[in-house]
Structure formats: C-alpha cells, structure tokens
Coordinates of C-alpha atoms in Angstrom, one line a residue:
X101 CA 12.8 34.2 -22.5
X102 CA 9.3 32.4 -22.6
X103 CA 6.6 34.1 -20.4
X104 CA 5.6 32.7 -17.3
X105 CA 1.8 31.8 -17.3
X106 CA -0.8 32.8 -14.8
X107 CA -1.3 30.8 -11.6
X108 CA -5.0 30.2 -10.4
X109 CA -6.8 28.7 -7.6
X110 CA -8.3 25.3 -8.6
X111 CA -11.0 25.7 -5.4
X112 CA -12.4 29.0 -6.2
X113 CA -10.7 30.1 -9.6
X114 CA -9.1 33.1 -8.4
X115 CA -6.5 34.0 -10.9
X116 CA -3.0 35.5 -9.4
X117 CA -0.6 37.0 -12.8
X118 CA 2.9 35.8 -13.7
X119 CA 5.4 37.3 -11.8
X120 CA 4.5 37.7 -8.8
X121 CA 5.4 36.8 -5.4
X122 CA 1.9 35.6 -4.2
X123 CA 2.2 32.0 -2.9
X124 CA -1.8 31.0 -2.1
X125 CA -4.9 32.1 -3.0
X126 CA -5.9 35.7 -1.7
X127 CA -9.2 34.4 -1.1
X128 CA -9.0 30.9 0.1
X129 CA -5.0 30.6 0.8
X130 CA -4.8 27.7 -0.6
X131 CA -2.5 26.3 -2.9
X132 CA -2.3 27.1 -6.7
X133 CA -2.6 25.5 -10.0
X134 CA -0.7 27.0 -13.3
X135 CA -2.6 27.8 -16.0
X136 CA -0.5 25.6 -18.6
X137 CA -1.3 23.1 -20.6
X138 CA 1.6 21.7 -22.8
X139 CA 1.8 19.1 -25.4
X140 CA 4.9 16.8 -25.0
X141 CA 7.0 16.0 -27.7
X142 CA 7.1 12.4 -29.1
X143 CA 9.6 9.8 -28.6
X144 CA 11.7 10.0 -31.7
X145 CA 12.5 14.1 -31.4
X146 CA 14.2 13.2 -28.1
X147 CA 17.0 11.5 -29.3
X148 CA 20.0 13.5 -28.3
X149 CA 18.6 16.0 -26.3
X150 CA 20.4 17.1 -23.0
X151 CA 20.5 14.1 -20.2
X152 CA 18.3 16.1 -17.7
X153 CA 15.1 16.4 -17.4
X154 CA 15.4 19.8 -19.2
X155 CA 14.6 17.1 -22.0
X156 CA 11.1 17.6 -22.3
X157 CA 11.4 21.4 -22.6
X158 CA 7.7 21.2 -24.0
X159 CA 6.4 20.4 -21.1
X160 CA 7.8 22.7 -18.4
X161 CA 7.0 26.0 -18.0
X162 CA 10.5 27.7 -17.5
X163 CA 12.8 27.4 -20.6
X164 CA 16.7 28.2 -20.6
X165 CA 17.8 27.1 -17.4
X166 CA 21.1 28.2 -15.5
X167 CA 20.4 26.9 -12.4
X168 CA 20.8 23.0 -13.6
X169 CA 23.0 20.1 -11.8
X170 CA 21.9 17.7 -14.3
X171 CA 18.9 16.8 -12.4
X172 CA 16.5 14.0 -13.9
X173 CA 17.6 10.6 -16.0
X174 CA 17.8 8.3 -13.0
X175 CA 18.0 4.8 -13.6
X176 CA 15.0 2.4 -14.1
X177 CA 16.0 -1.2 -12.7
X178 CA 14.1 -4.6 -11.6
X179 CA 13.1 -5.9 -8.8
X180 CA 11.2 -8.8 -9.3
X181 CA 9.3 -10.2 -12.4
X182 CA 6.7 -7.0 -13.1
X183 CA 8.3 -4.7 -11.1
X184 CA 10.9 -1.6 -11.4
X185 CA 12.2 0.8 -9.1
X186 CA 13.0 4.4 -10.3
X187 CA 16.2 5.5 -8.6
X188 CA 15.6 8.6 -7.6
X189 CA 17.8 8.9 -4.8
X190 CA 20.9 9.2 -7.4
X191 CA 19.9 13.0 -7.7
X192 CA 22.3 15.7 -7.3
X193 CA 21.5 15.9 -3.7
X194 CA 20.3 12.0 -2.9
X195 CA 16.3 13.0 -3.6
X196 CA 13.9 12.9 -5.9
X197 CA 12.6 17.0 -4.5
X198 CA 15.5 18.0 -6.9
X199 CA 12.9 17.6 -9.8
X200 CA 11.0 20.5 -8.6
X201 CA 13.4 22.7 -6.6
X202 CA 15.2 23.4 -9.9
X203 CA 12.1 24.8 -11.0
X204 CA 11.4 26.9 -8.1
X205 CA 15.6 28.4 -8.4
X206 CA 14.8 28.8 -11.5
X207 CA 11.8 30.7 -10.8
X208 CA 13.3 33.0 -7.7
X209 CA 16.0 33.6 -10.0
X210 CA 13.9 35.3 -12.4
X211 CA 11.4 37.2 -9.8
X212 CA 14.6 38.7 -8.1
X213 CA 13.4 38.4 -4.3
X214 CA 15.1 39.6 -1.3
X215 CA 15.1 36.0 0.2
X216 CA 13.9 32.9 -0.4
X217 CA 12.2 30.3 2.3
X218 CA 11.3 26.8 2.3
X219 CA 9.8 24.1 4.8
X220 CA 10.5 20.6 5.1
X221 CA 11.0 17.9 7.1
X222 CA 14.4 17.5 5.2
X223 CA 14.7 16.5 1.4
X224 CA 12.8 19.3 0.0
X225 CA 15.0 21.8 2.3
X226 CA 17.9 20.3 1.1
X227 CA 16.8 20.5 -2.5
X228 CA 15.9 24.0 -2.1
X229 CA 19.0 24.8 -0.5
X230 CA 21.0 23.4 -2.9
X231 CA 19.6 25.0 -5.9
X232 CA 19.5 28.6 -4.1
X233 CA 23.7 28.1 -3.6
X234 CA 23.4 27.6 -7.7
X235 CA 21.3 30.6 -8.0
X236 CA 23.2 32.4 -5.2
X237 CA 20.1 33.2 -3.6
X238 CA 19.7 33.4 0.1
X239 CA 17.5 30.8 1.7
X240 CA 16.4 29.9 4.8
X241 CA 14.7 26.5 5.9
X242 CA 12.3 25.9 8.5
X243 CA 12.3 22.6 9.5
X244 CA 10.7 20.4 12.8
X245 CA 12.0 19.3 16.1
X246 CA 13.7 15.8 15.7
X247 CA 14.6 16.4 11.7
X248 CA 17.4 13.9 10.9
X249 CA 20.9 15.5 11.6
X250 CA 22.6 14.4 8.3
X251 CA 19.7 16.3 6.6
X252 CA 20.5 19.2 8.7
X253 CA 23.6 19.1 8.1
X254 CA 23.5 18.7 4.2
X255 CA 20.9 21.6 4.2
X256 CA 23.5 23.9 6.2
X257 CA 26.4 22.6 4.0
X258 CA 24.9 24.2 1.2
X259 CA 24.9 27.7 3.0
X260 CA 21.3 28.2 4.0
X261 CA 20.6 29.4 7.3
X262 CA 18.2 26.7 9.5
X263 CA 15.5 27.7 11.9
X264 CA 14.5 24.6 13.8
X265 CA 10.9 24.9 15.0
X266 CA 9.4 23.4 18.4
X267 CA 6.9 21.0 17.3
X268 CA 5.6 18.7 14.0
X269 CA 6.0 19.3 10.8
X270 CA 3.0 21.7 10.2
X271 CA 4.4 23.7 13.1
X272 CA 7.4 24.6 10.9
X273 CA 5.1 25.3 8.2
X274 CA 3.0 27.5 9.8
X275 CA 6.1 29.3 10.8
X276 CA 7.2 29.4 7.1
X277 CA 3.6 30.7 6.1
X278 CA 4.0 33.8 8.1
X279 CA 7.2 34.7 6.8
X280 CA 6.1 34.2 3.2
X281 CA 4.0 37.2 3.6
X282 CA 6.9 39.3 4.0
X283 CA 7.4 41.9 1.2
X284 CA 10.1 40.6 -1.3
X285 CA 9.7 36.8 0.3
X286 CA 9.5 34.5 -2.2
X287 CA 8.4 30.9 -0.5
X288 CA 9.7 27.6 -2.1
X289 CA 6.8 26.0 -1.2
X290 CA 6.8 22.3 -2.8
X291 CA 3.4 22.0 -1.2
X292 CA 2.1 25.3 -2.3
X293 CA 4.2 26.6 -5.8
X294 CA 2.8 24.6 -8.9
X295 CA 6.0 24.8 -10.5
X296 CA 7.2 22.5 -8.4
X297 CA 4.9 19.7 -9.7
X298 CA 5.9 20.5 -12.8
X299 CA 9.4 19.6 -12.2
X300 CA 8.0 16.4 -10.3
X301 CA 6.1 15.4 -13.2
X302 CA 8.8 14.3 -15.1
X303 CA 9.7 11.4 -13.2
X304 CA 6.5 9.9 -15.3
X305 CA 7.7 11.3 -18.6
X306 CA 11.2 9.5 -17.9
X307 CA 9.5 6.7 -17.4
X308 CA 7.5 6.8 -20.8
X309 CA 10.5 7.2 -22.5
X310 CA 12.6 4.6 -20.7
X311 CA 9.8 2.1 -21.5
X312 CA 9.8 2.7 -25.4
X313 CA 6.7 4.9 -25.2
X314 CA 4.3 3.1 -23.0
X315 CA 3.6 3.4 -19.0
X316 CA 3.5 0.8 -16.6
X317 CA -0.1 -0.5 -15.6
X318 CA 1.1 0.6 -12.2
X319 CA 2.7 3.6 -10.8
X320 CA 3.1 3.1 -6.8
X321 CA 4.2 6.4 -5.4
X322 CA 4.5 7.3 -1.6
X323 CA 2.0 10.6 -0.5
X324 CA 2.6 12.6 2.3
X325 CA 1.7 16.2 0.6
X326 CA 1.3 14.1 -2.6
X327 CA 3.8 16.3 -4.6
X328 CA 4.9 13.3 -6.9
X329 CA 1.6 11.8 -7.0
X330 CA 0.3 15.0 -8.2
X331 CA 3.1 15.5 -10.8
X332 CA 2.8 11.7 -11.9
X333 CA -1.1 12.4 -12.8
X334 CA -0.1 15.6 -14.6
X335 CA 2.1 14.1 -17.1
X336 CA -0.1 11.0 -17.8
X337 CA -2.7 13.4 -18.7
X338 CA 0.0 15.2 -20.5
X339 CA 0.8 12.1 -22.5
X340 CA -2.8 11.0 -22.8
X341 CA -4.0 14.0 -24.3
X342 CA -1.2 14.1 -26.6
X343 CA -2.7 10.8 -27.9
X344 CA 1.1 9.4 -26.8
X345 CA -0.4 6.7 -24.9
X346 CA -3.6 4.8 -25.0
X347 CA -4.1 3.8 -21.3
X348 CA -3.7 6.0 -18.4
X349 CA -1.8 4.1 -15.1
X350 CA -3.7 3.3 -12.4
X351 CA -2.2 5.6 -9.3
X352 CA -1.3 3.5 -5.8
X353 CA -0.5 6.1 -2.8
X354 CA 1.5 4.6 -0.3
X355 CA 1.2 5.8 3.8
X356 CA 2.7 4.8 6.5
X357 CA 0.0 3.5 8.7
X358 CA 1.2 5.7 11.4
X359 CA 0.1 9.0 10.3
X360 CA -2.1 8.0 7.0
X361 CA -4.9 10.6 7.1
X362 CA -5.7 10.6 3.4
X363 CA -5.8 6.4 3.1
X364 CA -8.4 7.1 6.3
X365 CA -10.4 9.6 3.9
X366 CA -10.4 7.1 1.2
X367 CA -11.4 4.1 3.1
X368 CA -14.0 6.1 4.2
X369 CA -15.3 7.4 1.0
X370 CA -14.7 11.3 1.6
X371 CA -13.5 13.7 -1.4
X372 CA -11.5 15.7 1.3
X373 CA -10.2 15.4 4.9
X374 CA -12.5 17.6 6.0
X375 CA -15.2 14.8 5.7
X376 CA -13.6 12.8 8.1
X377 CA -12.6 12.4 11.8
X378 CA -8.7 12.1 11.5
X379 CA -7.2 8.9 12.5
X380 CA -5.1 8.7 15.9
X381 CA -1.2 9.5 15.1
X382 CA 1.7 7.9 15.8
X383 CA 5.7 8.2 15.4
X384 CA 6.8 6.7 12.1
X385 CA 10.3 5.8 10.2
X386 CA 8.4 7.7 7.2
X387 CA 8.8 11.5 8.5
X388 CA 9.0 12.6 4.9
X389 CA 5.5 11.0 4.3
X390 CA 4.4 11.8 8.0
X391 CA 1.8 14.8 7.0
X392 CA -1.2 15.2 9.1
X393 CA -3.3 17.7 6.9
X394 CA -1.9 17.7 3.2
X395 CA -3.2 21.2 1.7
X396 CA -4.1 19.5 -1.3
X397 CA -6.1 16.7 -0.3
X398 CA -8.8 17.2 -2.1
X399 CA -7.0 17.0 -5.4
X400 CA -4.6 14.4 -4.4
X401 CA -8.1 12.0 -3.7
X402 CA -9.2 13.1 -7.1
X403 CA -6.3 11.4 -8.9
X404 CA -6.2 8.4 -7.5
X405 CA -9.8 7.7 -7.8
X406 CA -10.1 9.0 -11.6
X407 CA -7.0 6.9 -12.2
X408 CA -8.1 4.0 -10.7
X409 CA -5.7 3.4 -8.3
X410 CA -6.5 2.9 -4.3
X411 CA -4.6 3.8 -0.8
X412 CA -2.0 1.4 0.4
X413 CA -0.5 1.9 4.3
X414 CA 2.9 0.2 5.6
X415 CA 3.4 -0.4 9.1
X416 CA 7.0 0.6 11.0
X417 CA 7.5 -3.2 10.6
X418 CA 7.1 -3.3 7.1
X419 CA 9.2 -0.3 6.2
X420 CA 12.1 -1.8 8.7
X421 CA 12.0 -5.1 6.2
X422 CA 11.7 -3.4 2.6
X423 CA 14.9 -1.4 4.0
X424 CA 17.2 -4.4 4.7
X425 CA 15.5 -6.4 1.9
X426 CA 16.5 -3.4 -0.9
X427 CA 20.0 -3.1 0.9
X428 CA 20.4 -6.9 0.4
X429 CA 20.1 -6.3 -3.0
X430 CA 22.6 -3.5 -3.1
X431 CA 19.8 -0.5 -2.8
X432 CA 20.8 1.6 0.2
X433 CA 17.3 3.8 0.7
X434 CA 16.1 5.8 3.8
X435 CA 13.4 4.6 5.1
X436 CA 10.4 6.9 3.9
X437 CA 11.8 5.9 0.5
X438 CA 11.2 1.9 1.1
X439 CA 7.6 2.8 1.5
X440 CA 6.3 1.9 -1.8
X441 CA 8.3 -1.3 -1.7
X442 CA 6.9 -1.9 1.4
X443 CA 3.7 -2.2 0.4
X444 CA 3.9 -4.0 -3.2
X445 CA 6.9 -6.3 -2.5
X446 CA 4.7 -9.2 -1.3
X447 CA 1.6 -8.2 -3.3
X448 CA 0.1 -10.2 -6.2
X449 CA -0.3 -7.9 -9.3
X450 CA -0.6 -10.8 -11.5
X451 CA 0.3 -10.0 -14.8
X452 CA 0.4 -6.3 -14.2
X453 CA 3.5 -4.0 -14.2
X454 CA 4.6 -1.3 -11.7
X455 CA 7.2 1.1 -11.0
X456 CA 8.1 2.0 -7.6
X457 CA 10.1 4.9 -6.9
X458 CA 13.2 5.0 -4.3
X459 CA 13.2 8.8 -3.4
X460 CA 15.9 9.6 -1.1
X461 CA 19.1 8.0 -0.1
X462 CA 19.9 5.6 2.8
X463 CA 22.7 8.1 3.9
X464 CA 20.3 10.8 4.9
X465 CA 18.7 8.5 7.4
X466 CA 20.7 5.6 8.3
X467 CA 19.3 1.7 8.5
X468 CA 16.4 2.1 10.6
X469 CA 16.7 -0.3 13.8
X470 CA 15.2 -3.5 14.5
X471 CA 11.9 -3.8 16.5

C-alpha cells in the first residue's frame, strides 16, 4: 500500500503527518494542502486502463481502491460551436462531489475512525454518504435549514444519519467543526481535506485526454468553496509541469449574483475576503454555490488571476433560462449546475474554446419556477 504523504498548511506551513485525524491547521485552523506533487502519465500509457478516474493512478495520492462505483469518465458533449459541457451529473450518485468523496472513503477506510462526518448543503453529503455505505462506515451529515428534500432523502437512503441545523449553510458547518474535534472523528470535509481536490482534479485530466491531449482555452467552472476550481488548477499545473501541455487554461469562476462574495473581492482587487466589505445577500436557485465566506478564498483568487481567467455572476433570471434552455436540449440539470451555462451561453469567446461543467442532476432539485 503506497504511503500517504504529509498534509501542510499553505498560510503558515505548519506541517500535520500522514495518518492522522487532524482536519485544519493547529495553528491557524485553516484548511490544508498535501504535500504531493505527481507527474501524470502521458496519453498513450492510458490506453486500456480501468474506465474510472482510478485511471490516472499517478496522480492521486491513494492507490488500490475498494471503495470505487466507477466514479469519473463522464461524457464530454457540444453545446454550441466552441463550447462543451462535461456531464458530470451522470455520477454514481447524479454529482460531480463523487470525484472527491471516493478519496475521502478511501481515506476513512484506511485511518479506521469511529465515525465519519460531513457538511453540505446536499451533493457533497450525498457523495459522502454514499461512499461511507461502500466503506461501511458510519456517517453523519450536517446540513442547513431549507436543504432540498430529494437531497435529503438520497443522503438518508444511503444510511447516514442527518442532523438538520437552524440556520445557513456555515451554520451547519460550524456545527460539523465542533464535532470534528471529537477523538476518533474523522471529518469529510470537501472544503477542508485536500484529498478531496485531488479527486476533483480529475475532471481536468478527463478532459485532456478526451481532447487528444490538449485543454480547452477555457475552463468555466462554478465556485462556491471553489473545490473544482481548485482541483481544475491542480491538474493543469500537473500537466504543465509534466511538459504534457504547452498552454495553461484560463480559469472563469461562476457566482450567482446573489451571494457572490469572492467575484466582489475580485472586482475589487483584494487577494482575500478579508480585504473587502461583503456584498449584501440574497436567496438564490444556486444553494450549492451559495457560500458567504469560502475558507479558501485566498487561494481560490490566486488561481484565477495567475491563470488568467476573471469572475463571472448569474442572476436568478439567468439561471431559470440556462435550466429550460439545457432541458430543451435534452440536459435535465439542477439549477446550481446551469450556472456556468448561465453565464457563457450568450457570451462572445470568439474563436476560443470552453468547457462547462453540468455538476448535479435536475432530479435533486427539480425545474426551478418561473419569475
């Protein structure tokens, strides 16, 4: 079995060893990085690998996996002329958080804790649960006031227990944080755990090698914590430093308009939200993007601005007409997952190319309604 590498604390570089159930930085408690560095294979040695995205074994820090459902290898179709959507909500449980939670299973399974806990505002609790009932770990979800009930009830169909918390979505996570620190807790933290990226990041290596080896000049992605934007700029720097492509993508965060603290930051210049006055809130359609103060914001502003990319926002409007317009064209999507075709479907990207992904099924939500 391959060793599990150190984690560290990119703010303050406080290292915390492999193997242990520490979920933040003693110090700070922030969240942590993991001291890994791979080099992806190239394209050729792929052919006839397993159809997961246990694939690019190189690349991910857990090897030998027994927790798979075959996670990973969703398709890549057009939209229009330039751009391609990455159907991500044909994972084993309708979301693109199944890319990480295997990794965190994976990774419970091998510390042995006495329980497992997540937070989520639904798709990454469902992801988590799901993978814990392949691990036969038990897990327990904290999740907000108002989360959709077919989430609930997918989350609770796959035998984790559900503790609905008065409030927003940082209220369950706060709630979540102070059971982490319980002795033999280990918290599935797709915010917090690095692994998690790692499994994320593979969306991009997909990518690469459904294009023949090349990226896209854009990849839109939506950002609420920024888990897929985070893993997106890990494995084009993955793939860049492997000399395996010669351009990096530019990076295009997507935000509901609603609750967009970190497109507030960027319009106004500031490396983290703590530069800023936050932005007055609102309900949105986009409660899987709807974060309010994204623990790594600092890092998430980084990649976008070294990539080259910029903050978009959507309003409710605009997410209720990407919906019906990716339905029309036989794409059923909840609504936080129209977010990225919100924002580019009417843009002019001349001769550049995009991907957008479509992260979580229309089932979990429903069509939102009409203003």
């Amino acid at each position: 079995m391959t060793p599990l590498p150190d984690c560290y604390c990119p703010a303050d570089g406080t290292r915390v060893p492999a193997g242990s159930l520490t979920w933040c930085c003693p110090l700070c408690r922030g969240p942590l990085d993991l001291d890994f560095a791979p080099t992806p294979a190239p394209l050729k040695s792929l052919v006839g690998r397993v159809n997961s995205l246990w694939r690019y074994a190189e690349t991910l820090p857990l090897s030998a996996p027994t927790t798979s459902l075959g996670e990973g290898r969703t398709p890549l179709v057009e939209l229009r002329e330039g751009i391609s959507a990455k159907l991500d909500f044909l994972m084993p449980t309708l979301s693109f958080k199944d890319r990480g939670a295997v990794l965190l299973a994976e990774l419970a399974l091998r510390l042995k804790p006495r329980q497992v806990i997540a937070d989520s505002s639904g798709n990454a609790g469902t992801a988590i649960a799901a993978y814990c009932a392949r691990a036969r770990l038990p897990c327990t979800v904290y999740v907000p006031e108002g989360t959709s009930a077919k989430k609930l009830e997918q989350i609770e169909g796959h035998g984790a227990r559900v503790r609905v918390i008065d409030g927003d979505r940082e209220a369950a996570a706060s709630a979540a944080r102070e059971e982490a620190d319980t002795p033999g807790t280990f918290y599935a933290s797709h915010v917090y755990n690095p692994y998690f990226l790692h499994g994320t990041k593979t969306y991009v290596h997909e990518l690469w090698e459904d294009m023949g080896g090349r990226l896209p000049e854009v990849i839109v992605v939506p950002v609420g914590n920024g888990t897929l934007l985070l893993g997106a700029a890990l494995a084009v720097a993955e793939l860049h430093g492997a000399g395996l492509i010669d351009r990096r993508p530019a990076l295009y965060a997507v935000q509901a308009a609603a609750v967009a603290p970190l497109a507030h930051a960027w319009t106004e210049g500031a490396t983290d939200l703590s530069a800023t006055v936050p932005p007055p809130m609102s309900p949105t359609l986009a409660e899987g993007i709807a974060i309010p103060n994204p623990p790594r914001a600092r890092q998430i502003l980084r990649a976008v601005r070294d990539s080259g990319g910029t903050f978009l926002t959507v309003t409710e409007d605009q997410i209720r007409h990407a919906q019906r317009d990716l339905a029309s064209q036989g794409l059923y999507v909840e609504s936080t997952g129209v977010a990225c075709w919100a924002a580019v479907r009417e843009m002019a990207l001349g001769t550049r190319t995009a991907v957008v992904p479509l992260c979580g099924a229309g089932l979990k939500t429903g069509l939102a309604p009409q203003s």
